[in-house]
């Protein structure tokens, strides 16, 4: 395939991977409660995720190895145990939240309970992963995910005050409800730096057989794809800030958000919202399901690869099969997808140092990366990421408790 | 410990307890405000033919439950009238309760501002 086409598809994939139930929920809550005041958290999280994704792609392109097996081989199995357990748990919770998101979108349209929808959604997702190749999964969900651009169009059509939007990009202190403000800031960052993002990206690069000639493609895809994804998430904050905030609607249920687009698209707004949510969650759930199976298979040294027939990597296929089954059951038993998303995003932020520090250490390993180890700028960014992730580690759970 | 210390301690505890009550009341009013606004917005969306009726029925049911939980009797009564109008597929019957809902929203908003300024 031509590199220019891969570049385009890569950007699409990055956008598709960026926007999911976590971003939708946290951005809507932030906009509804604090209007544009938390746009800075989105900007900060996006910068962090650009660096992490670029590093994970560079690592895969130069070494040809996925991150889990490289950490296990080069830092030792003991170092990998804690991040592995945490990653599997987080992947599982995120997978359940994404399946819940698809089921909830179907509930919006049909009126049939999301608990009932969870079963066909789980089955179809499993079939999709079982039958489709990596490229088919990557590009179909990413291309369909462009429907989320309706939030950007709506944000423009609502004519937000530009100066207020721009001032939201600068961190500021809340006038009231401080604990909720900081919890939402942490959740936005947690949703953006979901560990599955950079672990999946690196495994995908290995599946696509990237080599050092792809380093520029990687740089461009990680910067433009993530930035474009951030624009969509930013648009959700702006739309929620303009529609829900003046009405003083606090988002306690996804039902309270589904009419956000009807001011811009009177007859299509509701359907566009449901379609954006469903497609974003389908894309993210397939990525999370695969990423979970990649992490487990790469840790235990099993055969892995979505482009292989399931009988050639049976344990890899079994892993995502079991994960989808259990995550679907979690939804069938009536766990609220919104609450699960909020807790999972806060947990993402909490465990960031555990899953990112071993990887950032590897990025300075000259034996592995030769002349492509982190430079000064990347290491400075890594330092900032470590500091912020350690702060998040200490504040996320207390904030979740204090904010109720 | 001297009596004055006891009095001071009790005064601090009483202040903290009052603040906590005010905070709880503010949270209750904000939750009611949010669901009253949601009920009004979705019903308006249904009247304007922008939102499907099943979704509106579900949200009104949820609003009813949440308002009942937060002890907002007036809001519960209005949402019941709205639900009734939606069940009968009668947009004209929703006009009066929608106007009452707007009034209730304004009253709750005023109360919320008062509590937050305390």
GROMACS .gro file of C-alpha atoms in nm, chain A residues 64 228 273:
model
    3
   64UNK     CA    1   0.959  -0.453   1.560
  228UNK     CA    2  -0.792   1.619   1.521
  273UNK     CA    3  -2.585   1.179   1.853
   0.00000   0.00000   0.00000
